[in-house]
Amino acid sequence: MKKICLLGIIAMVAAACSNIEEDERYIYVQPAEVQRAVLIEDFTGQRCVNCPNATNAIHELQQQYGEENIIAVAIHSGPFAHRNTLTSPFLSDLGTTDGDNYYTHWGIEAQPGVKINRQSPIYDTSQYAAAVTSELKKTSPIDFDTIQAVVVDGNLKVLIRPSLPSENIDAKLQVWVVEDSINSGTPERKYAQYMPDGTTNTEYVHNHVYRASLTQDLYGDAVKFSAKEGFVVDAINYSLDVSSTWNLDNLSVVVFFWNETDGVLQAKRVKVVQ
């Protein structure tokens, strides 16, 4: 009876993940001329068997256009990030309460599911390239002159100086901490991953993982900029105490402007220095 129940659970997990046939996974899309960066919010989970396929598809886009133009954030969340039921081999979980809030707020219905520049969720990896190409071609009315991220005495300090906008801007600013190269480097922190072939990879390396938000509002702090001559853009500062579970050498901040009408206007990722 126990064997039958186990098989049933595995079948449910596999069915719940978004699953695309191998010969339908990739569609060639003519490369775009890059006008601005694109943010990919990847709603994922360690127990999602098909999520590594989404990670691979995003990585291919980063190889094609550059990681500075394709900015990915892996948001561990939803039904495949059960932080209250940790059992071997999942001795540690990458899910966060923030991630669950984002998952619910954006109406994510399956994993892997991605939002590209805050447009409607996409569940088919073969559609990523077309959506990214469309967003890369759009120009942005605003950019970043300076972003600095420094850890001093355990406190992350971020300074952001936007450029002068080409039009009036009424948007929200979000600042996230992400961590790369998370794996099972220490016995007590084993970040395993279910794989598409049915195996469990206890050495899987997790990259650009969402760790925390620095903005006062989880969905971004309201900002307004004027395109009128003489308008001065002031620097914006944030700070956050870093967690002892984060590897400072592998931290970056992802900063982006967005609004409800246009989605993400511009995004940038900057390495944290000590």
PDB file of C-alpha atoms in Angstrom:
ATOM      1  CA  MET A   1       0.000   0.000   0.000  1.00  0.00           C
ATOM      2  CA  LYS A   2       2.846   2.414   0.823  1.00  0.00           C
ATOM      3  CA  LYS A   3       4.391   1.797  -2.605  1.00  0.00           C
ATOM      4  CA  ILE A   4       1.111   2.595  -4.364  1.00  0.00           C
ATOM      5  CA  CYS A   5       0.708   5.837  -2.385  1.00  0.00           C
ATOM      6  CA  LEU A   6       4.244   6.912  -3.215  1.00  0.00           C
ATOM      7  CA  LEU A   7       3.680   6.343  -6.914  1.00  0.00           C
ATOM      8  CA  GLY A   8       0.486   8.347  -6.693  1.00  0.00           C
ATOM      9  CA  ILE A   9       2.280  11.300  -5.114  1.00  0.00           C
ATOM     10  CA  ILE A  10       4.987  11.242  -7.784  1.00  0.00           C
ATOM     11  CA  ALA A  11       2.317  11.205 -10.516  1.00  0.00           C
ATOM     12  CA  MET A  12       0.561  14.202  -8.929  1.00  0.00           C
ATOM     13  CA  VAL A  13       3.813  16.173  -8.729  1.00  0.00           C
ATOM     14  CA  ALA A  14       4.650  15.465 -12.361  1.00  0.00           C
ATOM     15  CA  ALA A  15       1.151  16.374 -13.537  1.00  0.00           C
ATOM     16  CA  ALA A  16       1.059  19.628 -11.585  1.00  0.00           C
ATOM     17  CA  CYS A  17       4.209  20.984 -13.224  1.00  0.00           C
ATOM     18  CA  SER A  18       3.784  22.562 -16.625  1.00  0.00           C
ATOM     19  CA  ASN A  19       5.026  19.905 -19.077  1.00  0.00           C
ATOM     20  CA  ILE A  20       5.941  20.565 -22.711  1.00  0.00           C
ATOM     21  CA  GLU A  21       6.811  17.863 -25.247  1.00  0.00           C
ATOM     22  CA  GLU A  22      10.492  17.801 -26.267  1.00  0.00           C
ATOM     23  CA  ASP A  23       9.813  18.435 -29.966  1.00  0.00           C
ATOM     24  CA  GLU A  24       7.564  21.405 -29.133  1.00  0.00           C
ATOM     25  CA  ARG A  25       9.871  23.069 -26.607  1.00  0.00           C
ATOM     26  CA  TYR A  26      11.898  25.439 -28.750  1.00  0.00           C
ATOM     27  CA  ILE A  27      10.869  27.733 -31.593  1.00  0.00           C
ATOM     28  CA  TYR A  28      13.494  29.744 -33.469  1.00  0.00           C
ATOM     29  CA  VAL A  29      13.043  33.489 -33.138  1.00  0.00           C
ATOM     30  CA  GLN A  30      15.125  36.065 -35.007  1.00  0.00           C
ATOM     31  CA  PRO A  31      17.508  37.746 -32.532  1.00  0.00           C
ATOM     32  CA  ALA A  32      16.487  41.264 -31.526  1.00  0.00           C
ATOM     33  CA  GLU A  33      18.528  44.436 -31.362  1.00  0.00           C
ATOM     34  CA  VAL A  34      18.781  45.203 -27.658  1.00  0.00           C
ATOM     35  CA  GLN A  35      17.165  48.502 -26.641  1.00  0.00           C
ATOM     36  CA  ARG A  36      16.751  47.776 -22.942  1.00  0.00           C
ATOM     37  CA  ALA A  37      17.160  45.005 -20.380  1.00  0.00           C
ATOM     38  CA  VAL A  38      14.455  42.406 -19.796  1.00  0.00           C
ATOM     39  CA  LEU A  39      13.448  41.075 -16.378  1.00  0.00           C
ATOM     40  CA  ILE A  40      12.362  37.421 -16.139  1.00  0.00           C
ATOM     41  CA  GLU A  41      10.624  36.449 -12.906  1.00  0.00           C
ATOM     42  CA  ASP A  42      10.909  32.663 -12.795  1.00  0.00           C
ATOM     43  CA  PHE A  43       8.393  31.115 -10.376  1.00  0.00           C
ATOM     44  CA  THR A  44      10.079  27.856  -9.528  1.00  0.00           C
ATOM     45  CA  GLY A  45      10.552  25.248  -6.806  1.00  0.00           C
ATOM     46  CA  GLN A  46      12.906  22.498  -5.753  1.00  0.00           C
ATOM     47  CA  ARG A  47      10.116  19.928  -6.038  1.00  0.00           C
ATOM     48  CA  CYS A  48       9.098  21.017  -9.547  1.00  0.00           C
ATOM     49  CA  VAL A  49      10.393  18.345 -11.938  1.00  0.00           C
ATOM     50  CA  ASN A  50      10.090  20.518 -15.044  1.00  0.00           C
ATOM     51  CA  CYS A  51      11.502  23.727 -13.581  1.00  0.00           C
ATOM     52  CA  PRO A  52      15.104  22.911 -14.608  1.00  0.00           C
ATOM     53  CA  ASN A  53      13.856  23.030 -18.230  1.00  0.00           C
ATOM     54  CA  ALA A  54      12.768  26.638 -17.677  1.00  0.00           C
ATOM     55  CA  THR A  55      16.117  27.441 -16.076  1.00  0.00           C
ATOM     56  CA  ASN A  56      17.914  26.030 -19.127  1.00  0.00           C
ATOM     57  CA  ALA A  57      15.714  28.015 -21.532  1.00  0.00           C
ATOM     58  CA  ILE A  58      16.421  31.235 -19.623  1.00  0.00           C
ATOM     59  CA  HIS A  59      20.151  30.447 -19.571  1.00  0.00           C
ATOM     60  CA  GLU A  60      20.150  30.038 -23.355  1.00  0.00           C
ATOM     61  CA  LEU A  61      18.579  33.478 -23.721  1.00  0.00           C
ATOM     62  CA  GLN A  62      21.238  34.913 -21.411  1.00  0.00           C
ATOM     63  CA  GLN A  63      23.954  33.317 -23.521  1.00  0.00           C
ATOM     64  CA  GLN A  64      22.407  34.812 -26.648  1.00  0.00           C
ATOM     65  CA  TYR A  65      21.815  38.350 -25.391  1.00  0.00           C
ATOM     66  CA  GLY A  66      24.065  38.621 -22.330  1.00  0.00           C
ATOM     67  CA  GLU A  67      23.244  38.372 -18.630  1.00  0.00           C
ATOM     68  CA  GLU A  68      23.264  42.173 -18.407  1.00  0.00           C
ATOM     69  CA  ASN A  69      20.312  42.235 -20.851  1.00  0.00           C
ATOM     70  CA  ILE A  70      18.401  39.172 -19.652  1.00  0.00           C
ATOM     71  CA  ILE A  71      18.049  39.551 -15.889  1.00  0.00           C
ATOM     72  CA  ALA A  72      16.576  36.461 -14.274  1.00  0.00           C
ATOM     73  CA  VAL A  73      15.272  36.092 -10.732  1.00  0.00           C
ATOM     74  CA  ALA A  74      14.317  32.622  -9.484  1.00  0.00           C
ATOM     75  CA  ILE A  75      11.398  33.051  -7.088  1.00  0.00           C
ATOM     76  CA  HIS A  76      10.976  29.803  -5.141  1.00  0.00           C
ATOM     77  CA  SER A  77       7.325  29.773  -4.186  1.00  0.00           C
ATOM     78  CA  GLY A  78       3.947  28.105  -4.425  1.00  0.00           C
ATOM     79  CA  PRO A  79       3.100  24.403  -4.004  1.00  0.00           C
ATOM     80  CA  PHE A  80       6.630  23.197  -4.797  1.00  0.00           C
ATOM     81  CA  ALA A  81       8.270  25.146  -1.967  1.00  0.00           C
ATOM     82  CA  HIS A  82       6.830  23.536   1.176  1.00  0.00           C
ATOM     83  CA  ARG A  83       8.930  25.020   3.919  1.00  0.00           C
ATOM     84  CA  ASN A  84       6.942  23.353   6.718  1.00  0.00           C
ATOM     85  CA  THR A  85       7.388  19.767   5.494  1.00  0.00           C
ATOM     86  CA  LEU A  86      11.160  19.458   5.033  1.00  0.00           C
ATOM     87  CA  THR A  87      12.328  15.856   4.744  1.00  0.00           C
ATOM     88  CA  SER A  88      15.400  14.236   3.227  1.00  0.00           C
ATOM     89  CA  PRO A  89      16.791  15.096   0.698  1.00  0.00           C
ATOM     90  CA  PHE A  90      15.213  18.544   1.164  1.00  0.00           C
ATOM     91  CA  LEU A  91      17.041  19.567   4.319  1.00  0.00           C
ATOM     92  CA  SER A  92      16.815  23.233   3.318  1.00  0.00           C
ATOM     93  CA  ASP A  93      14.288  25.121   1.245  1.00  0.00           C
ATOM     94  CA  LEU A  94      14.714  28.250  -0.875  1.00  0.00           C
ATOM     95  CA  GLY A  95      11.105  29.393  -0.643  1.00  0.00           C
ATOM     96  CA  THR A  96      10.196  32.704   1.001  1.00  0.00           C
ATOM     97  CA  THR A  97       7.019  34.331   2.267  1.00  0.00           C
ATOM     98  CA  ASP A  98       7.657  37.145  -0.224  1.00  0.00           C
ATOM     99  CA  GLY A  99       7.827  34.584  -3.024  1.00  0.00           C
ATOM    100  CA  ASP A 100       4.488  33.082  -1.999  1.00  0.00           C
ATOM    101  CA  ASN A 101       2.936  36.550  -1.913  1.00  0.00           C
ATOM    102  CA  TYR A 102       4.215  37.285  -5.433  1.00  0.00           C
ATOM    103  CA  TYR A 103       3.023  33.867  -6.633  1.00  0.00           C
ATOM    104  CA  THR A 104      -0.508  34.534  -5.358  1.00  0.00           C
ATOM    105  CA  HIS A 105      -0.625  38.210  -6.357  1.00  0.00           C
ATOM    106  CA  TRP A 106       0.335  37.521  -9.991  1.00  0.00           C
ATOM    107  CA  GLY A 107      -2.052  34.577 -10.276  1.00  0.00           C
ATOM    108  CA  ILE A 108       0.569  31.969 -11.181  1.00  0.00           C
ATOM    109  CA  GLU A 109      -1.259  28.763 -12.082  1.00  0.00           C
ATOM    110  CA  ALA A 110       1.564  26.291 -12.732  1.00  0.00           C
ATOM    111  CA  GLN A 111       5.292  25.864 -12.353  1.00  0.00           C
ATOM    112  CA  PRO A 112       7.472  26.608 -14.121  1.00  0.00           C
ATOM    113  CA  GLY A 113       5.738  29.886 -14.820  1.00  0.00           C
ATOM    114  CA  VAL A 114       7.479  33.119 -15.777  1.00  0.00           C
ATOM    115  CA  LYS A 115       6.594  36.776 -16.088  1.00  0.00           C
ATOM    116  CA  ILE A 116       8.683  38.616 -18.663  1.00  0.00           C
ATOM    117  CA  ASN A 117       8.834  42.352 -17.914  1.00  0.00           C
ATOM    118  CA  ARG A 118       5.710  41.966 -15.786  1.00  0.00           C
ATOM    119  CA  GLN A 119       3.532  40.841 -18.702  1.00  0.00           C
ATOM    120  CA  SER A 120       1.052  37.944 -18.446  1.00  0.00           C
ATOM    121  CA  PRO A 121       2.454  34.665 -17.084  1.00  0.00           C
ATOM    122  CA  ILE A 122       3.933  32.194 -19.597  1.00  0.00           C
ATOM    123  CA  TYR A 123       3.999  28.441 -18.922  1.00  0.00           C
ATOM    124  CA  ASP A 124       5.453  27.163 -22.201  1.00  0.00           C
ATOM    125  CA  THR A 125       9.250  27.447 -22.476  1.00  0.00           C
ATOM    126  CA  SER A 126       8.994  27.584 -26.276  1.00  0.00           C
ATOM    127  CA  GLN A 127       7.288  30.986 -25.926  1.00  0.00           C
ATOM    128  CA  TYR A 128      10.046  32.631 -23.888  1.00  0.00           C
ATOM    129  CA  ALA A 129      12.184  33.710 -26.842  1.00  0.00           C
ATOM    130  CA  ALA A 130       9.365  35.516 -28.678  1.00  0.00           C
ATOM    131  CA  ALA A 131       8.304  37.378 -25.542  1.00  0.00           C
ATOM    132  CA  VAL A 132      11.881  38.366 -24.738  1.00  0.00           C
ATOM    133  CA  THR A 133      12.520  39.527 -28.308  1.00  0.00           C
ATOM    134  CA  SER A 134       9.428  41.727 -28.213  1.00  0.00           C
ATOM    135  CA  GLU A 135      10.516  43.361 -24.950  1.00  0.00           C
ATOM    136  CA  LEU A 136      14.146  43.843 -26.004  1.00  0.00           C
ATOM    137  CA  LYS A 137      13.022  45.926 -28.987  1.00  0.00           C
ATOM    138  CA  LYS A 138      11.162  48.460 -26.830  1.00  0.00           C
ATOM    139  CA  THR A 139      12.949  51.621 -25.793  1.00  0.00           C
ATOM    140  CA  SER A 140      12.876  52.886 -22.233  1.00  0.00           C
ATOM    141  CA  PRO A 141      12.180  56.480 -21.111  1.00  0.00           C
ATOM    142  CA  ILE A 142      14.514  56.034 -18.136  1.00  0.00           C
ATOM    143  CA  ASP A 143      17.778  54.346 -17.192  1.00  0.00           C
ATOM    144  CA  PHE A 144      20.229  54.164 -14.299  1.00  0.00           C
ATOM    145  CA  ASP A 145      23.279  56.420 -14.081  1.00  0.00           C
ATOM    146  CA  THR A 146      24.637  54.778 -10.944  1.00  0.00           C
ATOM    147  CA  ILE A 147      23.854  51.749  -8.779  1.00  0.00           C
ATOM    148  CA  GLN A 148      26.136  50.907  -5.881  1.00  0.00           C
ATOM    149  CA  ALA A 149      25.656  47.955  -3.519  1.00  0.00           C
ATOM    150  CA  VAL A 150      28.070  47.628  -0.599  1.00  0.00           C
ATOM    151  CA  VAL A 151      28.030  45.550   2.596  1.00  0.00           C
ATOM    152  CA  VAL A 152      29.371  47.400   5.633  1.00  0.00           C
ATOM    153  CA  ASP A 153      29.352  45.708   9.056  1.00  0.00           C
ATOM    154  CA  GLY A 154      26.652  43.272   8.027  1.00  0.00           C
ATOM    155  CA  ASN A 155      24.434  45.929   6.466  1.00  0.00           C
ATOM    156  CA  LEU A 156      23.748  46.096   2.739  1.00  0.00           C
ATOM    157  CA  LYS A 157      23.650  49.689   1.523  1.00  0.00           C
ATOM    158  CA  VAL A 158      22.294  50.407  -1.958  1.00  0.00           C
ATOM    159  CA  LEU A 159      22.554  53.780  -3.710  1.00  0.00           C
ATOM    160  CA  ILE A 160      20.549  54.347  -6.892  1.00  0.00           C
ATOM    161  CA  ARG A 161      20.830  57.385  -9.115  1.00  0.00           C
ATOM    162  CA  PRO A 162      18.411  57.270 -12.071  1.00  0.00           C
ATOM    163  CA  SER A 163      19.150  59.100 -15.296  1.00  0.00           C
ATOM    164  CA  LEU A 164      17.136  62.085 -16.442  1.00  0.00           C
ATOM    165  CA  PRO A 165      13.988  60.698 -18.083  1.00  0.00           C
ATOM    166  CA  SER A 166      12.986  61.387 -21.664  1.00  0.00           C
ATOM    167  CA  GLU A 167       9.351  61.732 -20.564  1.00  0.00           C
ATOM    168  CA  ASN A 168       7.476  62.159 -17.300  1.00  0.00           C
ATOM    169  CA  ILE A 169       7.716  59.002 -15.212  1.00  0.00           C
ATOM    170  CA  ASP A 170       5.135  57.754 -12.731  1.00  0.00           C
ATOM    171  CA  ALA A 171       6.242  54.298 -11.683  1.00  0.00           C
ATOM    172  CA  LYS A 172       7.418  52.012  -8.893  1.00  0.00           C
ATOM    173  CA  LEU A 173      10.988  51.179  -7.969  1.00  0.00           C
ATOM    174  CA  GLN A 174      11.861  47.690  -6.743  1.00  0.00           C
ATOM    175  CA  VAL A 175      15.165  46.517  -5.282  1.00  0.00           C
ATOM    176  CA  TRP A 176      15.821  42.819  -4.702  1.00  0.00           C
ATOM    177  CA  VAL A 177      18.689  40.798  -3.287  1.00  0.00           C
ATOM    178  CA  VAL A 178      19.547  37.648  -5.257  1.00  0.00           C
ATOM    179  CA  GLU A 179      22.133  34.942  -4.608  1.00  0.00           C
ATOM    180  CA  ASP A 180      24.046  32.724  -7.030  1.00  0.00           C
ATOM    181  CA  SER A 181      25.831  29.374  -6.695  1.00  0.00           C
ATOM    182  CA  ILE A 182      23.626  27.928  -3.970  1.00  0.00           C
ATOM    183  CA  ASN A 183      24.132  24.167  -3.601  1.00  0.00           C
ATOM    184  CA  SER A 184      24.744  21.446  -1.035  1.00  0.00           C
ATOM    185  CA  GLY A 185      28.148  22.758  -0.027  1.00  0.00           C
ATOM    186  CA  THR A 186      27.447  22.139   3.644  1.00  0.00           C
ATOM    187  CA  PRO A 187      25.779  18.937   4.976  1.00  0.00           C
ATOM    188  CA  GLU A 188      23.148  20.804   6.997  1.00  0.00           C
ATOM    189  CA  ARG A 189      22.029  22.920   4.009  1.00  0.00           C
ATOM    190  CA  LYS A 190      21.089  20.561   1.191  1.00  0.00           C
ATOM    191  CA  TYR A 191      19.210  22.372  -1.578  1.00  0.00           C
ATOM    192  CA  ALA A 192      18.209  19.372  -3.680  1.00  0.00           C
ATOM    193  CA  GLN A 193      16.223  19.615  -6.928  1.00  0.00           C
ATOM    194  CA  TYR A 194      13.786  17.210  -8.607  1.00  0.00           C
ATOM    195  CA  MET A 195      14.852  16.693 -12.212  1.00  0.00           C
ATOM    196  CA  PRO A 196      12.847  16.063 -15.432  1.00  0.00           C
ATOM    197  CA  ASP A 197      14.209  12.504 -15.707  1.00  0.00           C
ATOM    198  CA  GLY A 198      12.731  11.590 -12.322  1.00  0.00           C
ATOM    199  CA  THR A 199      15.988  11.751 -10.372  1.00  0.00           C
ATOM    200  CA  THR A 200      16.805  13.946  -7.386  1.00  0.00           C
ATOM    201  CA  ASN A 201      19.936  16.050  -7.810  1.00  0.00           C
ATOM    202  CA  THR A 202      21.413  16.856  -4.400  1.00  0.00           C
ATOM    203  CA  GLU A 203      24.275  18.792  -6.048  1.00  0.00           C
ATOM    204  CA  TYR A 204      22.075  21.035  -8.196  1.00  0.00           C
ATOM    205  CA  VAL A 205      23.397  24.608  -8.347  1.00  0.00           C
ATOM    206  CA  HIS A 206      20.706  27.263  -7.889  1.00  0.00           C
ATOM    207  CA  ASN A 207      21.415  30.700  -9.371  1.00  0.00           C
ATOM    208  CA  HIS A 208      19.869  34.182  -9.190  1.00  0.00           C
ATOM    209  CA  VAL A 209      17.654  33.084  -6.275  1.00  0.00           C
ATOM    210  CA  TYR A 210      15.378  35.734  -4.738  1.00  0.00           C
ATOM    211  CA  ARG A 211      16.404  36.399  -1.141  1.00  0.00           C
ATOM    212  CA  ALA A 212      14.734  39.631  -0.009  1.00  0.00           C
ATOM    213  CA  SER A 213      13.258  42.984  -0.994  1.00  0.00           C
ATOM    214  CA  LEU A 214      14.765  46.289   0.139  1.00  0.00           C
ATOM    215  CA  THR A 215      11.823  48.522  -0.762  1.00  0.00           C
ATOM    216  CA  GLN A 216       9.285  49.528   1.843  1.00  0.00           C
ATOM    217  CA  ASP A 217       6.458  48.270  -0.357  1.00  0.00           C
ATOM    218  CA  LEU A 218       6.807  44.645  -1.475  1.00  0.00           C
ATOM    219  CA  TYR A 219       5.640  45.672  -4.961  1.00  0.00           C
ATOM    220  CA  GLY A 220       7.845  48.735  -5.216  1.00  0.00           C
ATOM    221  CA  ASP A 221       8.011  52.263  -3.846  1.00  0.00           C
ATOM    222  CA  ALA A 222       6.253  54.972  -5.834  1.00  0.00           C
ATOM    223  CA  VAL A 223       8.552  57.352  -7.748  1.00  0.00           C
ATOM    224  CA  LYS A 224       7.892  60.325 -10.030  1.00  0.00           C
ATOM    225  CA  PHE A 225      10.344  62.019 -12.366  1.00  0.00           C
ATOM    226  CA  SER A 226       9.867  64.992 -14.647  1.00  0.00           C
ATOM    227  CA  ALA A 227      11.266  65.476 -18.140  1.00  0.00           C
ATOM    228  CA  LYS A 228      11.158  69.269 -17.740  1.00  0.00           C
ATOM    229  CA  GLU A 229      14.406  71.150 -18.141  1.00  0.00           C
ATOM    230  CA  GLY A 230      16.071  71.819 -14.824  1.00  0.00           C
ATOM    231  CA  PHE A 231      14.574  68.801 -13.052  1.00  0.00           C
ATOM    232  CA  VAL A 232      17.135  67.123 -10.778  1.00  0.00           C
ATOM    233  CA  VAL A 233      17.027  63.392 -10.068  1.00  0.00           C
ATOM    234  CA  ASP A 234      18.100  62.780  -6.488  1.00  0.00           C
ATOM    235  CA  ALA A 235      19.896  59.644  -5.358  1.00  0.00           C
ATOM    236  CA  ILE A 236      17.741  56.978  -3.697  1.00  0.00           C
ATOM    237  CA  ASN A 237      19.107  54.964  -0.777  1.00  0.00           C
ATOM    238  CA  TYR A 238      18.112  51.632   0.747  1.00  0.00           C
ATOM    239  CA  SER A 239      19.620  49.414   3.424  1.00  0.00           C
ATOM    240  CA  LEU A 240      19.062  45.904   4.755  1.00  0.00           C
ATOM    241  CA  ASP A 241      20.750  43.688   7.328  1.00  0.00           C
ATOM    242  CA  VAL A 242      22.160  40.682   5.496  1.00  0.00           C
ATOM    243  CA  SER A 243      21.196  37.194   6.616  1.00  0.00           C
ATOM    244  CA  SER A 244      23.834  34.910   8.087  1.00  0.00           C
ATOM    245  CA  THR A 245      22.650  32.206   5.657  1.00  0.00           C
ATOM    246  CA  TRP A 246      23.649  34.250   2.584  1.00  0.00           C
ATOM    247  CA  ASN A 247      27.051  33.988   0.950  1.00  0.00           C
ATOM    248  CA  LEU A 248      28.193  37.596   0.563  1.00  0.00           C
ATOM    249  CA  ASP A 249      30.540  36.677  -2.279  1.00  0.00           C
ATOM    250  CA  ASN A 250      27.576  35.533  -4.385  1.00  0.00           C
ATOM    251  CA  LEU A 251      25.100  38.360  -3.761  1.00  0.00           C
ATOM    252  CA  SER A 252      23.767  40.877  -6.294  1.00  0.00           C
ATOM    253  CA  VAL A 253      20.969  43.411  -6.324  1.00  0.00           C
ATOM    254  CA  VAL A 254      18.335  43.610  -9.047  1.00  0.00           C
ATOM    255  CA  VAL A 255      16.855  47.081  -9.488  1.00  0.00           C
ATOM    256  CA  PHE A 256      13.948  47.932 -11.783  1.00  0.00           C
ATOM    257  CA  PHE A 257      11.238  50.465 -12.571  1.00  0.00           C
ATOM    258  CA  TRP A 258       7.764  49.265 -13.548  1.00  0.00           C
ATOM    259  CA  ASN A 259       4.167  50.395 -13.831  1.00  0.00           C
ATOM    260  CA  GLU A 260       0.824  48.689 -14.341  1.00  0.00           C
ATOM    261  CA  THR A 261       0.463  49.914 -17.935  1.00  0.00           C
ATOM    262  CA  ASP A 262       3.856  49.161 -19.454  1.00  0.00           C
ATOM    263  CA  GLY A 263       5.305  46.545 -17.134  1.00  0.00           C
ATOM    264  CA  VAL A 264       9.048  46.792 -16.489  1.00  0.00           C
ATOM    265  CA  LEU A 265      10.550  49.981 -17.931  1.00  0.00           C
ATOM    266  CA  GLN A 266      14.193  49.238 -17.193  1.00  0.00           C
ATOM    267  CA  ALA A 267      16.133  46.767 -15.043  1.00  0.00           C
ATOM    268  CA  LYS A 268      19.705  46.292 -13.964  1.00  0.00           C
ATOM    269  CA  ARG A 269      21.687  43.797 -11.913  1.00  0.00           C
ATOM    270  CA  VAL A 270      24.745  44.890  -9.907  1.00  0.00           C
ATOM    271  CA  LYS A 271      27.223  42.781  -7.945  1.00  0.00           C
ATOM    272  CA  VAL A 272      27.378  43.385  -4.187  1.00  0.00           C
ATOM    273  CA  VAL A 273      30.857  44.349  -2.974  1.00  0.00           C
ATOM    274  CA  GLN A 274      32.322  44.182   0.518  1.00  0.00           C
TER     275      GLN A 274
END
